[in-house]
Amino acid sequence: MAARKDPNAFCIELPEIANDQSLAMTGSFSSLALAGIGLGYVDAPDALAALAARAGAAARRVIAEYGDTLQRAAALPFQRACFLGSGALFGTMQECHLKMQELTAGRVACRFDTYLGLRHGPQVFVNAECLVVASLASDPKVRRYEMDLLQELSRKQQGCGILAVCDRATDDLRRISSAVIELFPDGGPIADDHRVLTDVVAGQILATFKSLHLGLKPDSPSPDGTIHRVVQGVTIYDP
């Protein structure tokens, strides 16, 4: 790599284990996300290690305690999925929506949006065959707006279910949700800006179970070869 030889370059080299062999590169994404977050901790490696440990514990909690929950959610009769998030969690939900589309070979139509962005026109996407996957902010001021929308969807009976991912769940959230995943039930959550490391795991597992539910192979879910692990057909033109 040229960066290794460039004295003005700062090179972060990920380990070989981060190089996924399956089509939907879940581990690669998480590794790149952690590397990106780590740029803000270049001079504080101990703080980065502590953050990674807390995020890792929450991710393991999703795998160990919510596997059955996510499997049941994937078995719901949805042909659409709407992923919602605010701030940095909006970007996290974009990645989750991509994984659902990739792992189901496009059989599940997806969109991602902010809670306020979904209101009015885009809200019609949420029909009786749509699962709403909602990543909720830790900031109570932000969450009030998020809850307003989710309560409206519930009141109007839009969607076939709401899967909520949050730091800690309230009774109000549990009442309107089909399932709730608590990342930090005992307190001490990481900042929402870093929750891409935790919330994306729930989306990845949900998509994997949906792929299996549809009779596909998660490692190679595109039987007609429409998409591949490595992007193909891109021409690099001279400047």
CSV table of C-alpha atoms in Angstrom, one decimal:
chain,number,residue,atom,x,y,z
A,1,MET,CA,0.0,0.0,0.0
A,2,ALA,CA,1.2,3.5,-0.9
A,3,ALA,CA,0.1,4.8,2.5
A,4,ARG,CA,2.6,2.6,4.3
A,5,LYS,CA,5.5,4.4,2.4
A,6,ASP,CA,4.0,7.9,2.6
A,7,PRO,CA,5.4,9.8,5.7
A,8,ASN,CA,2.4,12.2,5.5
A,9,ALA,CA,-0.2,9.4,5.6
A,10,PHE,CA,-1.7,7.8,8.7
A,11,CYS,CA,-2.4,4.2,7.9
A,12,ILE,CA,-4.9,2.0,9.7
A,13,GLU,CA,-4.6,-1.6,8.6
A,14,LEU,CA,-7.5,-3.9,9.6
A,15,PRO,CA,-6.8,-7.5,10.5
A,16,GLU,CA,-7.5,-10.3,7.9
A,17,ILE,CA,-10.4,-11.5,10.0
A,18,ALA,CA,-12.3,-8.3,9.2
A,19,ASN,CA,-12.3,-9.3,5.5
A,20,ASP,CA,-15.7,-11.1,5.2
A,21,GLN,CA,-16.1,-13.9,2.6
A,22,SER,CA,-19.9,-13.7,2.4
A,23,LEU,CA,-21.7,-11.3,0.1
A,24,ALA,CA,-23.1,-9.0,2.8
A,25,MET,CA,-20.0,-7.7,4.5
A,26,THR,CA,-21.3,-7.4,8.0
A,27,GLY,CA,-18.0,-7.8,9.9
A,28,SER,CA,-16.2,-5.6,7.4
A,29,PHE,CA,-18.7,-2.8,8.0
A,30,SER,CA,-18.4,-3.0,11.8
A,31,SER,CA,-14.6,-3.1,11.6
A,32,LEU,CA,-14.6,0.0,9.4
A,33,ALA,CA,-17.0,1.8,11.7
A,34,LEU,CA,-14.8,1.1,14.7
A,35,ALA,CA,-11.8,2.3,12.7
A,36,GLY,CA,-13.6,5.5,11.8
A,37,ILE,CA,-14.6,6.1,15.4
A,38,GLY,CA,-11.0,5.4,16.4
A,39,LEU,CA,-9.8,8.4,14.4
A,40,GLY,CA,-11.3,10.6,17.2
A,41,TYR,CA,-9.3,8.7,19.8
A,42,VAL,CA,-5.9,8.6,18.2
A,43,ASP,CA,-4.4,10.3,21.3
A,44,ALA,CA,-6.6,8.3,23.7
A,45,PRO,CA,-6.2,4.6,23.0
A,46,ASP,CA,-7.3,3.6,26.5
A,47,ALA,CA,-10.6,5.5,26.1
A,48,LEU,CA,-11.1,3.8,22.7
A,49,ALA,CA,-10.5,0.4,24.2
A,50,ALA,CA,-13.0,1.1,27.0
A,51,LEU,CA,-15.6,2.2,24.4
A,52,ALA,CA,-15.0,-0.9,22.3
A,53,ALA,CA,-15.4,-3.1,25.3
A,54,ARG,CA,-18.8,-1.5,26.3
A,55,ALA,CA,-20.0,-1.7,22.7
A,56,GLY,CA,-18.9,-5.3,22.4
A,57,ALA,CA,-20.7,-6.3,25.5
A,58,ALA,CA,-23.9,-4.8,24.2
A,59,ALA,CA,-23.5,-6.5,20.8
A,60,ARG,CA,-22.9,-9.8,22.5
A,61,ARG,CA,-26.1,-9.2,24.5
A,62,VAL,CA,-28.0,-8.8,21.3
A,63,ILE,CA,-26.7,-12.1,20.0
A,64,ALA,CA,-27.1,-14.0,23.3
A,65,GLU,CA,-30.4,-12.7,24.5
A,66,TYR,CA,-32.3,-11.5,21.5
A,67,GLY,CA,-31.7,-14.1,18.9
A,68,ASP,CA,-35.1,-15.7,19.3
A,69,THR,CA,-36.7,-12.2,19.4
A,70,LEU,CA,-35.1,-11.3,16.0
A,71,GLN,CA,-36.0,-14.7,14.5
A,72,ARG,CA,-39.7,-14.2,15.4
A,73,ALA,CA,-39.6,-10.7,14.0
A,74,ALA,CA,-38.1,-12.0,10.8
A,75,ALA,CA,-41.0,-14.6,10.5
A,76,LEU,CA,-43.6,-11.8,10.5
A,77,PRO,CA,-45.3,-11.5,7.1
A,78,PHE,CA,-43.6,-8.4,5.9
A,79,GLN,CA,-42.5,-7.7,2.4
A,80,ARG,CA,-41.4,-4.2,3.2
A,81,ALA,CA,-39.2,-2.8,6.0
A,82,CYS,CA,-38.8,0.8,7.1
A,83,PHE,CA,-35.7,1.7,9.2
A,84,LEU,CA,-35.8,4.8,11.3
A,85,GLY,CA,-33.1,6.7,13.2
A,86,SER,CA,-32.1,10.2,14.3
A,87,GLY,CA,-28.6,11.8,13.9
A,88,ALA,CA,-25.9,9.2,13.7
A,89,LEU,CA,-28.5,6.5,14.1
A,90,PHE,CA,-30.0,7.5,10.8
A,91,GLY,CA,-26.8,6.4,9.1
A,92,THR,CA,-26.9,3.2,11.1
A,93,MET,CA,-30.4,2.5,9.9
A,94,GLN,CA,-29.3,3.1,6.3
A,95,GLU,CA,-26.8,0.3,6.7
A,96,CYS,CA,-29.4,-2.0,8.2
A,97,HIS,CA,-31.8,-1.3,5.3
A,98,LEU,CA,-29.0,-2.2,2.9
A,99,LYS,CA,-28.3,-5.5,4.6
A,100,MET,CA,-32.0,-6.4,4.5
A,101,GLN,CA,-32.1,-5.8,0.8
A,102,GLU,CA,-28.9,-7.6,0.1
A,103,LEU,CA,-29.7,-10.7,2.2
A,104,THR,CA,-33.2,-11.1,0.9
A,105,ALA,CA,-32.1,-10.6,-2.8
A,106,GLY,CA,-34.4,-7.6,-3.0
A,107,ARG,CA,-37.6,-9.5,-2.0
A,108,VAL,CA,-38.0,-7.2,0.9
A,109,ALA,CA,-38.4,-3.6,-0.3
A,110,CYS,CA,-36.8,-1.2,2.1
A,111,ARG,CA,-36.4,2.5,2.9
A,112,PHE,CA,-34.7,4.4,5.6
A,113,ASP,CA,-35.6,7.8,7.0
A,114,THR,CA,-35.6,10.0,10.1
A,115,TYR,CA,-38.7,10.1,12.2
A,116,LEU,CA,-39.6,13.6,11.1
A,117,GLY,CA,-38.7,12.8,7.5
A,118,LEU,CA,-41.1,9.9,7.4
A,119,ARG,CA,-44.1,12.1,8.2
A,120,HIS,CA,-46.5,13.2,5.5
A,121,GLY,CA,-45.7,11.7,2.1
A,122,PRO,CA,-43.2,8.9,2.9
A,123,GLN,CA,-45.4,7.6,5.6
A,124,VAL,CA,-47.6,5.9,3.0
A,125,PHE,CA,-44.7,3.4,2.6
A,126,VAL,CA,-45.7,1.9,5.9
A,127,ASN,CA,-48.6,-0.4,4.9
A,128,ALA,CA,-49.9,-3.7,6.3
A,129,GLU,CA,-46.9,-5.6,4.9
A,130,CYS,CA,-44.3,-3.3,6.4
A,131,LEU,CA,-42.1,-3.9,9.5
A,132,VAL,CA,-40.9,-0.8,11.2
A,133,VAL,CA,-37.4,-1.0,12.7
A,134,ALA,CA,-36.9,1.9,15.0
A,135,SER,CA,-33.6,2.8,16.6
A,136,LEU,CA,-34.4,5.3,19.4
A,137,ALA,CA,-32.2,8.1,20.7
A,138,SER,CA,-30.9,8.2,24.2
A,139,ASP,CA,-31.6,11.9,24.5
A,140,PRO,CA,-35.1,12.3,26.0
A,141,LYS,CA,-35.7,15.5,24.0
A,142,VAL,CA,-35.1,13.7,20.7
A,143,ARG,CA,-36.9,10.6,21.8
A,144,ARG,CA,-40.1,12.5,22.5
A,145,TYR,CA,-40.4,13.3,18.7
A,146,GLU,CA,-39.6,9.7,17.9
A,147,MET,CA,-42.2,8.3,20.2
A,148,ASP,CA,-44.8,10.7,18.8
A,149,LEU,CA,-44.4,9.1,15.4
A,150,LEU,CA,-44.3,5.5,16.6
A,151,GLN,CA,-47.4,6.1,18.7
A,152,GLU,CA,-49.1,7.6,15.6
A,153,LEU,CA,-48.2,4.5,13.5
A,154,SER,CA,-49.5,2.3,16.3
A,155,ARG,CA,-52.7,4.3,16.6
A,156,LYS,CA,-53.3,4.2,12.9
A,157,GLN,CA,-52.4,0.5,12.9
A,158,GLN,CA,-49.8,1.1,10.2
A,159,GLY,CA,-47.3,-1.7,9.7
A,160,CYS,CA,-47.3,-5.3,10.7
A,161,GLY,CA,-45.1,-4.6,13.7
A,162,ILE,CA,-42.6,-2.3,15.4
A,163,LEU,CA,-39.1,-3.6,16.4
A,164,ALA,CA,-37.5,-1.1,18.7
A,165,VAL,CA,-33.8,-0.9,19.5
A,166,CYS,CA,-32.9,1.4,22.4
A,167,ASP,CA,-30.6,1.9,25.4
A,168,ARG,CA,-33.4,1.3,27.9
A,169,ALA,CA,-37.1,0.8,27.2
A,170,THR,CA,-39.9,2.6,28.8
A,171,ASP,CA,-43.4,1.1,29.4
A,172,ASP,CA,-44.8,3.4,26.7
A,173,LEU,CA,-42.4,2.0,24.2
A,174,ARG,CA,-43.1,-1.6,25.2
A,175,ARG,CA,-46.8,-1.0,24.8
A,176,ILE,CA,-46.6,0.0,21.1
A,177,SER,CA,-43.8,-2.3,20.1
A,178,SER,CA,-44.0,-5.9,18.8
A,179,ALA,CA,-40.5,-6.5,20.3
A,180,VAL,CA,-37.9,-4.4,22.1
A,181,ILE,CA,-34.1,-4.8,22.2
A,182,GLU,CA,-32.5,-3.2,25.2
A,183,LEU,CA,-28.8,-2.6,24.7
A,184,PHE,CA,-27.9,-1.1,28.1
A,185,PRO,CA,-30.7,-2.1,30.5
A,186,ASP,CA,-28.4,-1.6,33.5
A,187,GLY,CA,-27.4,1.9,32.5
A,188,GLY,CA,-24.1,3.3,31.3
A,189,PRO,CA,-25.0,3.5,27.6
A,190,ILE,CA,-22.4,4.6,25.0
A,191,ALA,CA,-23.1,7.8,23.1
A,192,ASP,CA,-25.6,7.6,20.2
A,193,ASP,CA,-22.8,8.7,17.9
A,194,HIS,CA,-21.1,5.4,18.6
A,195,ARG,CA,-24.1,3.1,18.6
A,196,VAL,CA,-23.5,2.1,15.0
A,197,LEU,CA,-21.4,-0.6,16.7
A,198,THR,CA,-24.4,-2.0,18.6
A,199,ASP,CA,-27.6,-1.2,16.7
A,200,VAL,CA,-26.3,-2.5,13.4
A,201,VAL,CA,-25.9,-5.9,14.9
A,202,ALA,CA,-29.7,-6.1,15.5
A,203,GLY,CA,-30.3,-5.2,11.8
A,204,GLN,CA,-27.7,-7.6,10.5
A,205,ILE,CA,-29.2,-10.6,12.5
A,206,LEU,CA,-32.8,-9.6,11.5
A,207,ALA,CA,-31.8,-9.6,7.9
A,208,THR,CA,-30.0,-13.0,8.2
A,209,PHE,CA,-33.1,-14.6,9.7
A,210,LYS,CA,-35.3,-13.1,7.1
A,211,SER,CA,-33.0,-14.5,4.4
A,212,LEU,CA,-33.3,-18.0,5.9
A,213,HIS,CA,-37.1,-17.5,6.3
A,214,LEU,CA,-37.3,-16.9,2.6
A,215,GLY,CA,-35.3,-20.0,1.8
A,216,LEU,CA,-32.1,-18.1,0.7
A,217,LYS,CA,-28.5,-18.6,1.7
A,218,PRO,CA,-27.3,-15.7,3.7
A,219,ASP,CA,-23.7,-16.1,2.6
A,220,SER,CA,-24.8,-16.1,-1.1
A,221,PRO,CA,-28.3,-14.6,-1.2
A,222,SER,CA,-28.4,-13.5,-4.8
A,223,PRO,CA,-29.1,-16.8,-6.7
A,224,ASP,CA,-29.3,-15.1,-10.1
A,225,GLY,CA,-25.9,-13.3,-9.6
A,226,THR,CA,-27.4,-9.8,-9.7
A,227,ILE,CA,-25.0,-8.6,-7.0
A,228,HIS,CA,-21.6,-10.0,-6.0
A,229,ARG,CA,-19.3,-9.8,-3.0
A,230,VAL,CA,-17.0,-7.5,-5.0
A,231,VAL,CA,-18.6,-4.8,-7.1
A,232,GLN,CA,-18.2,-5.7,-10.8
A,233,GLY,CA,-18.5,-3.8,-14.1
A,234,VAL,CA,-17.1,-0.5,-12.9
A,235,THR,CA,-14.9,1.3,-15.5
A,236,ILE,CA,-12.2,3.6,-14.2
A,237,TYR,CA,-11.8,6.5,-16.7
A,238,ASP,CA,-8.8,8.7,-17.1
A,239,PRO,CA,-9.1,12.1,-15.4
